[in-house]
Amino acid sequence: MSLIKCKECKNVVSNTAKVCPKCGAKVARTPIGCGSAIGIIFLLLIIMASLESVFQSESPTTVNQSHLECDSVAAIRIQSMLREMATWKEKNDVITFKWGPDWDETAPHDRIELVKTFSNSDACLTGRAREINFYRIGRLVAEASPTSGIRLVD
């Protein structure tokens, strides 16, 4: 057993704890360094390139749902890797996605790619594009919508 800092509130926590006793944040199973985060992002971008983009469309307000063929094995791998960086839940067919601290160290052009990657993998696995709201520490940071596309929120 060793002690680590909670990535949310910086409280000292046992690495065997599931959540921080102070703020309730999920405790990382293994610390991920900047190099590992960059490696995961790079791998996600490579896998994303193999998926068919559900959000490609001829106009910004429509989604191409005529061609939802995709690599579901790659989509499952993407979501498995993203579970190291975030958590998400579904309610009323809308996904609430909560980024961990890796979001803070990610460049804006990589952030949009991560949002696209998750959105495309979700569409691949469900057969349709859905509303997805991306949060970081309670603040909306990105949105993916079948009607308005994908955008980062300032």
PDB file of C-alpha atoms in Angstrom:
ATOM      1  CA  MET A   1       0.000   0.000   0.000  1.00  0.00           C
ATOM      2  CA  SER A   2       1.235   3.488  -0.798  1.00  0.00           C
ATOM      3  CA  LEU A   3      -0.128   6.976  -0.460  1.00  0.00           C
ATOM      4  CA  ILE A   4      -0.997   9.096  -3.480  1.00  0.00           C
ATOM      5  CA  LYS A   5      -2.570  12.510  -3.950  1.00  0.00           C
ATOM      6  CA  CYS A   6      -6.190  12.780  -5.068  1.00  0.00           C
ATOM      7  CA  LYS A   7      -6.106  14.344  -8.518  1.00  0.00           C
ATOM      8  CA  GLU A   8      -9.165  16.466  -7.744  1.00  0.00           C
ATOM      9  CA  CYS A   9      -8.562  17.910  -4.255  1.00  0.00           C
ATOM     10  CA  LYS A  10      -4.883  16.928  -3.653  1.00  0.00           C
ATOM     11  CA  ASN A  11      -5.791  15.118  -0.392  1.00  0.00           C
ATOM     12  CA  VAL A  12      -3.442  12.225   0.525  1.00  0.00           C
ATOM     13  CA  VAL A  13      -5.245   8.916  -0.135  1.00  0.00           C
ATOM     14  CA  SER A  14      -4.337   5.241  -0.029  1.00  0.00           C
ATOM     15  CA  ASN A  15      -3.768   3.833  -3.515  1.00  0.00           C
ATOM     16  CA  THR A  16      -6.113   0.972  -2.573  1.00  0.00           C
ATOM     17  CA  ALA A  17      -9.050   3.335  -1.934  1.00  0.00           C
ATOM     18  CA  LYS A  18     -11.748   3.445  -4.601  1.00  0.00           C
ATOM     19  CA  VAL A  19     -12.763   7.047  -3.882  1.00  0.00           C
ATOM     20  CA  CYS A  20     -11.225  10.002  -2.066  1.00  0.00           C
ATOM     21  CA  PRO A  21     -12.740  10.256   1.446  1.00  0.00           C
ATOM     22  CA  LYS A  22     -12.556  14.066   1.258  1.00  0.00           C
ATOM     23  CA  CYS A  23     -14.103  14.912  -2.138  1.00  0.00           C
ATOM     24  CA  GLY A  24     -15.506  11.564  -3.344  1.00  0.00           C
ATOM     25  CA  ALA A  25     -13.503  11.596  -6.583  1.00  0.00           C
ATOM     26  CA  LYS A  26     -12.572   8.243  -8.058  1.00  0.00           C
ATOM     27  CA  VAL A  27      -8.981   7.338  -7.130  1.00  0.00           C
ATOM     28  CA  ALA A  28      -6.800   6.461 -10.096  1.00  0.00           C
ATOM     29  CA  ARG A  29      -5.854   2.780 -10.107  1.00  0.00           C
ATOM     30  CA  THR A  30      -2.397   3.541 -11.382  1.00  0.00           C
ATOM     31  CA  PRO A  31      -0.824   6.949 -11.698  1.00  0.00           C
ATOM     32  CA  ILE A  32      -0.604   8.034 -15.316  1.00  0.00           C
ATOM     33  CA  GLY A  33       2.201  10.353 -16.274  1.00  0.00           C
ATOM     34  CA  CYS A  34       2.296  12.922 -19.010  1.00  0.00           C
ATOM     35  CA  GLY A  35       4.150  10.501 -21.305  1.00  0.00           C
ATOM     36  CA  SER A  36       1.522   7.814 -20.775  1.00  0.00           C
ATOM     37  CA  ALA A  37      -1.303  10.289 -21.408  1.00  0.00           C
ATOM     38  CA  ILE A  38       0.323  11.397 -24.662  1.00  0.00           C
ATOM     39  CA  GLY A  39       0.781   7.736 -25.650  1.00  0.00           C
ATOM     40  CA  ILE A  40      -2.886   6.974 -24.963  1.00  0.00           C
ATOM     41  CA  ILE A  41      -3.986  10.014 -26.955  1.00  0.00           C
ATOM     42  CA  PHE A  42      -1.742   9.006 -29.866  1.00  0.00           C
ATOM     43  CA  LEU A  43      -3.091   5.442 -29.800  1.00  0.00           C
ATOM     44  CA  LEU A  44      -6.676   6.723 -29.651  1.00  0.00           C
ATOM     45  CA  LEU A  45      -6.041   8.935 -32.660  1.00  0.00           C
ATOM     46  CA  ILE A  46      -4.677   5.970 -34.629  1.00  0.00           C
ATOM     47  CA  ILE A  47      -7.676   3.800 -33.719  1.00  0.00           C
ATOM     48  CA  MET A  48     -10.034   6.666 -34.462  1.00  0.00           C
ATOM     49  CA  ALA A  49      -8.607   6.896 -37.958  1.00  0.00           C
ATOM     50  CA  SER A  50      -9.787   3.320 -38.545  1.00  0.00           C
ATOM     51  CA  LEU A  51     -13.409   4.133 -37.607  1.00  0.00           C
ATOM     52  CA  GLU A  52     -15.978   5.480 -40.031  1.00  0.00           C
ATOM     53  CA  SER A  53     -16.958   8.967 -38.937  1.00  0.00           C
ATOM     54  CA  VAL A  54     -20.622   9.172 -38.038  1.00  0.00           C
ATOM     55  CA  PHE A  55     -20.468  12.929 -37.789  1.00  0.00           C
ATOM     56  CA  GLN A  56     -19.452  13.497 -41.410  1.00  0.00           C
ATOM     57  CA  SER A  57     -22.212  15.357 -43.168  1.00  0.00           C
ATOM     58  CA  GLU A  58     -22.850  17.632 -46.110  1.00  0.00           C
ATOM     59  CA  SER A  59     -24.231  20.400 -43.905  1.00  0.00           C
ATOM     60  CA  PRO A  60     -23.392  21.225 -40.286  1.00  0.00           C
ATOM     61  CA  THR A  61     -26.918  20.475 -39.048  1.00  0.00           C
ATOM     62  CA  THR A  62     -27.331  16.947 -40.384  1.00  0.00           C
ATOM     63  CA  VAL A  63     -25.627  13.666 -39.650  1.00  0.00           C
ATOM     64  CA  ASN A  64     -24.809  10.981 -42.155  1.00  0.00           C
ATOM     65  CA  GLN A  65     -26.663   8.007 -40.692  1.00  0.00           C
ATOM     66  CA  SER A  66     -26.901   6.132 -43.975  1.00  0.00           C
ATOM     67  CA  HIS A  67     -23.501   4.527 -43.385  1.00  0.00           C
ATOM     68  CA  LEU A  68     -23.025   3.376 -39.780  1.00  0.00           C
ATOM     69  CA  GLU A  69     -20.717   0.497 -40.639  1.00  0.00           C
ATOM     70  CA  CYS A  70     -17.762   0.540 -38.282  1.00  0.00           C
ATOM     71  CA  ASP A  71     -15.212  -1.570 -36.453  1.00  0.00           C
ATOM     72  CA  SER A  72     -16.980  -2.459 -33.199  1.00  0.00           C
ATOM     73  CA  VAL A  73     -13.882  -4.189 -31.794  1.00  0.00           C
ATOM     74  CA  ALA A  74     -11.897  -0.959 -32.228  1.00  0.00           C
ATOM     75  CA  ALA A  75     -14.776   1.028 -30.695  1.00  0.00           C
ATOM     76  CA  ILE A  76     -14.773  -1.241 -27.627  1.00  0.00           C
ATOM     77  CA  ARG A  77     -10.996  -0.812 -27.301  1.00  0.00           C
ATOM     78  CA  ILE A  78     -11.352   2.964 -27.521  1.00  0.00           C
ATOM     79  CA  GLN A  79     -13.945   3.042 -24.770  1.00  0.00           C
ATOM     80  CA  SER A  80     -11.848   0.717 -22.631  1.00  0.00           C
ATOM     81  CA  MET A  81      -8.837   3.052 -22.960  1.00  0.00           C
ATOM     82  CA  LEU A  82     -10.945   6.123 -22.282  1.00  0.00           C
ATOM     83  CA  ARG A  83     -12.106   4.591 -18.978  1.00  0.00           C
ATOM     84  CA  GLU A  84      -8.572   5.328 -17.757  1.00  0.00           C
ATOM     85  CA  MET A  85      -9.172   9.026 -18.444  1.00  0.00           C
ATOM     86  CA  ALA A  86     -12.878   9.534 -17.725  1.00  0.00           C
ATOM     87  CA  THR A  87     -16.220   8.163 -16.552  1.00  0.00           C
ATOM     88  CA  TRP A  88     -19.613   8.395 -18.195  1.00  0.00           C
ATOM     89  CA  LYS A  89     -23.231   7.454 -17.682  1.00  0.00           C
ATOM     90  CA  GLU A  90     -26.369   7.447 -19.764  1.00  0.00           C
ATOM     91  CA  LYS A  91     -29.753   8.843 -18.788  1.00  0.00           C
ATOM     92  CA  ASN A  92     -32.702   9.340 -21.135  1.00  0.00           C
ATOM     93  CA  ASP A  93     -30.459   8.527 -24.108  1.00  0.00           C
ATOM     94  CA  VAL A  94     -28.108  11.431 -23.276  1.00  0.00           C
ATOM     95  CA  ILE A  95     -24.559  10.681 -22.154  1.00  0.00           C
ATOM     96  CA  THR A  96     -22.862  12.664 -19.399  1.00  0.00           C
ATOM     97  CA  PHE A  97     -19.113  12.254 -19.785  1.00  0.00           C
ATOM     98  CA  LYS A  98     -16.749  13.398 -17.006  1.00  0.00           C
ATOM     99  CA  TRP A  99     -13.097  13.922 -17.905  1.00  0.00           C
ATOM    100  CA  GLY A 100     -10.369  13.270 -15.366  1.00  0.00           C
ATOM    101  CA  PRO A 101      -7.276  15.444 -14.908  1.00  0.00           C
ATOM    102  CA  ASP A 102      -5.737  14.320 -18.224  1.00  0.00           C
ATOM    103  CA  TRP A 103      -8.107  16.779 -19.938  1.00  0.00           C
ATOM    104  CA  ASP A 104      -6.266  19.700 -18.330  1.00  0.00           C
ATOM    105  CA  GLU A 105      -2.958  18.713 -19.945  1.00  0.00           C
ATOM    106  CA  THR A 106      -4.402  18.002 -23.382  1.00  0.00           C
ATOM    107  CA  ALA A 107      -3.981  20.536 -26.192  1.00  0.00           C
ATOM    108  CA  PRO A 108      -7.219  21.940 -27.688  1.00  0.00           C
ATOM    109  CA  HIS A 109      -6.726  20.241 -31.085  1.00  0.00           C
ATOM    110  CA  ASP A 110      -6.264  16.901 -29.270  1.00  0.00           C
ATOM    111  CA  ARG A 111      -9.328  17.577 -27.091  1.00  0.00           C
ATOM    112  CA  ILE A 112     -11.593  17.851 -30.116  1.00  0.00           C
ATOM    113  CA  GLU A 113     -10.143  14.604 -31.450  1.00  0.00           C
ATOM    114  CA  LEU A 114     -10.831  12.849 -28.132  1.00  0.00           C
ATOM    115  CA  VAL A 115     -14.427  14.104 -28.171  1.00  0.00           C
ATOM    116  CA  LYS A 116     -14.837  12.900 -31.775  1.00  0.00           C
ATOM    117  CA  THR A 117     -13.257   9.563 -30.899  1.00  0.00           C
ATOM    118  CA  PHE A 118     -15.644   8.880 -28.025  1.00  0.00           C
ATOM    119  CA  SER A 119     -18.656  10.135 -29.999  1.00  0.00           C
ATOM    120  CA  ASN A 120     -17.814   7.962 -32.993  1.00  0.00           C
ATOM    121  CA  SER A 121     -17.155   4.888 -30.846  1.00  0.00           C
ATOM    122  CA  ASP A 122     -20.492   5.377 -29.061  1.00  0.00           C
ATOM    123  CA  ALA A 123     -22.316   5.769 -32.382  1.00  0.00           C
ATOM    124  CA  CYS A 124     -20.563   2.670 -33.698  1.00  0.00           C
ATOM    125  CA  LEU A 125     -21.639   0.565 -30.718  1.00  0.00           C
ATOM    126  CA  THR A 126     -25.209   1.900 -30.476  1.00  0.00           C
ATOM    127  CA  GLY A 127     -25.909   2.280 -34.190  1.00  0.00           C
ATOM    128  CA  ARG A 128     -26.796   5.955 -33.887  1.00  0.00           C
ATOM    129  CA  ALA A 129     -25.359   9.310 -32.881  1.00  0.00           C
ATOM    130  CA  ARG A 130     -26.515  10.599 -29.502  1.00  0.00           C
ATOM    131  CA  GLU A 131     -26.321  13.771 -27.437  1.00  0.00           C
ATOM    132  CA  ILE A 132     -23.149  13.729 -25.341  1.00  0.00           C
ATOM    133  CA  ASN A 133     -22.160  16.403 -22.824  1.00  0.00           C
ATOM    134  CA  PHE A 134     -18.514  16.421 -21.735  1.00  0.00           C
ATOM    135  CA  TYR A 135     -17.639  17.886 -18.321  1.00  0.00           C
ATOM    136  CA  ARG A 136     -14.484  18.609 -16.347  1.00  0.00           C
ATOM    137  CA  ILE A 137     -14.932  19.350 -12.628  1.00  0.00           C
ATOM    138  CA  GLY A 138     -18.614  20.216 -13.065  1.00  0.00           C
ATOM    139  CA  ARG A 139     -18.028  22.573 -16.029  1.00  0.00           C
ATOM    140  CA  LEU A 140     -19.262  21.811 -19.543  1.00  0.00           C
ATOM    141  CA  VAL A 141     -16.167  21.624 -21.785  1.00  0.00           C
ATOM    142  CA  ALA A 142     -17.511  20.015 -24.986  1.00  0.00           C
ATOM    143  CA  GLU A 143     -20.684  18.838 -26.678  1.00  0.00           C
ATOM    144  CA  ALA A 144     -21.453  16.271 -29.354  1.00  0.00           C
ATOM    145  CA  SER A 145     -24.850  16.357 -31.007  1.00  0.00           C
ATOM    146  CA  PRO A 146     -26.338  14.572 -34.020  1.00  0.00           C
ATOM    147  CA  THR A 147     -27.977  17.853 -35.036  1.00  0.00           C
ATOM    148  CA  SER A 148     -25.310  20.463 -34.293  1.00  0.00           C
ATOM    149  CA  GLY A 149     -22.076  18.447 -34.476  1.00  0.00           C
ATOM    150  CA  ILE A 150     -19.127  18.568 -32.122  1.00  0.00           C
ATOM    151  CA  ARG A 151     -17.738  21.635 -30.381  1.00  0.00           C
ATOM    152  CA  LEU A 152     -15.507  22.626 -27.526  1.00  0.00           C
ATOM    153  CA  VAL A 153     -17.012  25.029 -24.982  1.00  0.00           C
ATOM    154  CA  ASP A 154     -14.785  27.857 -23.734  1.00  0.00           C
TER     155      ASP A 154
END
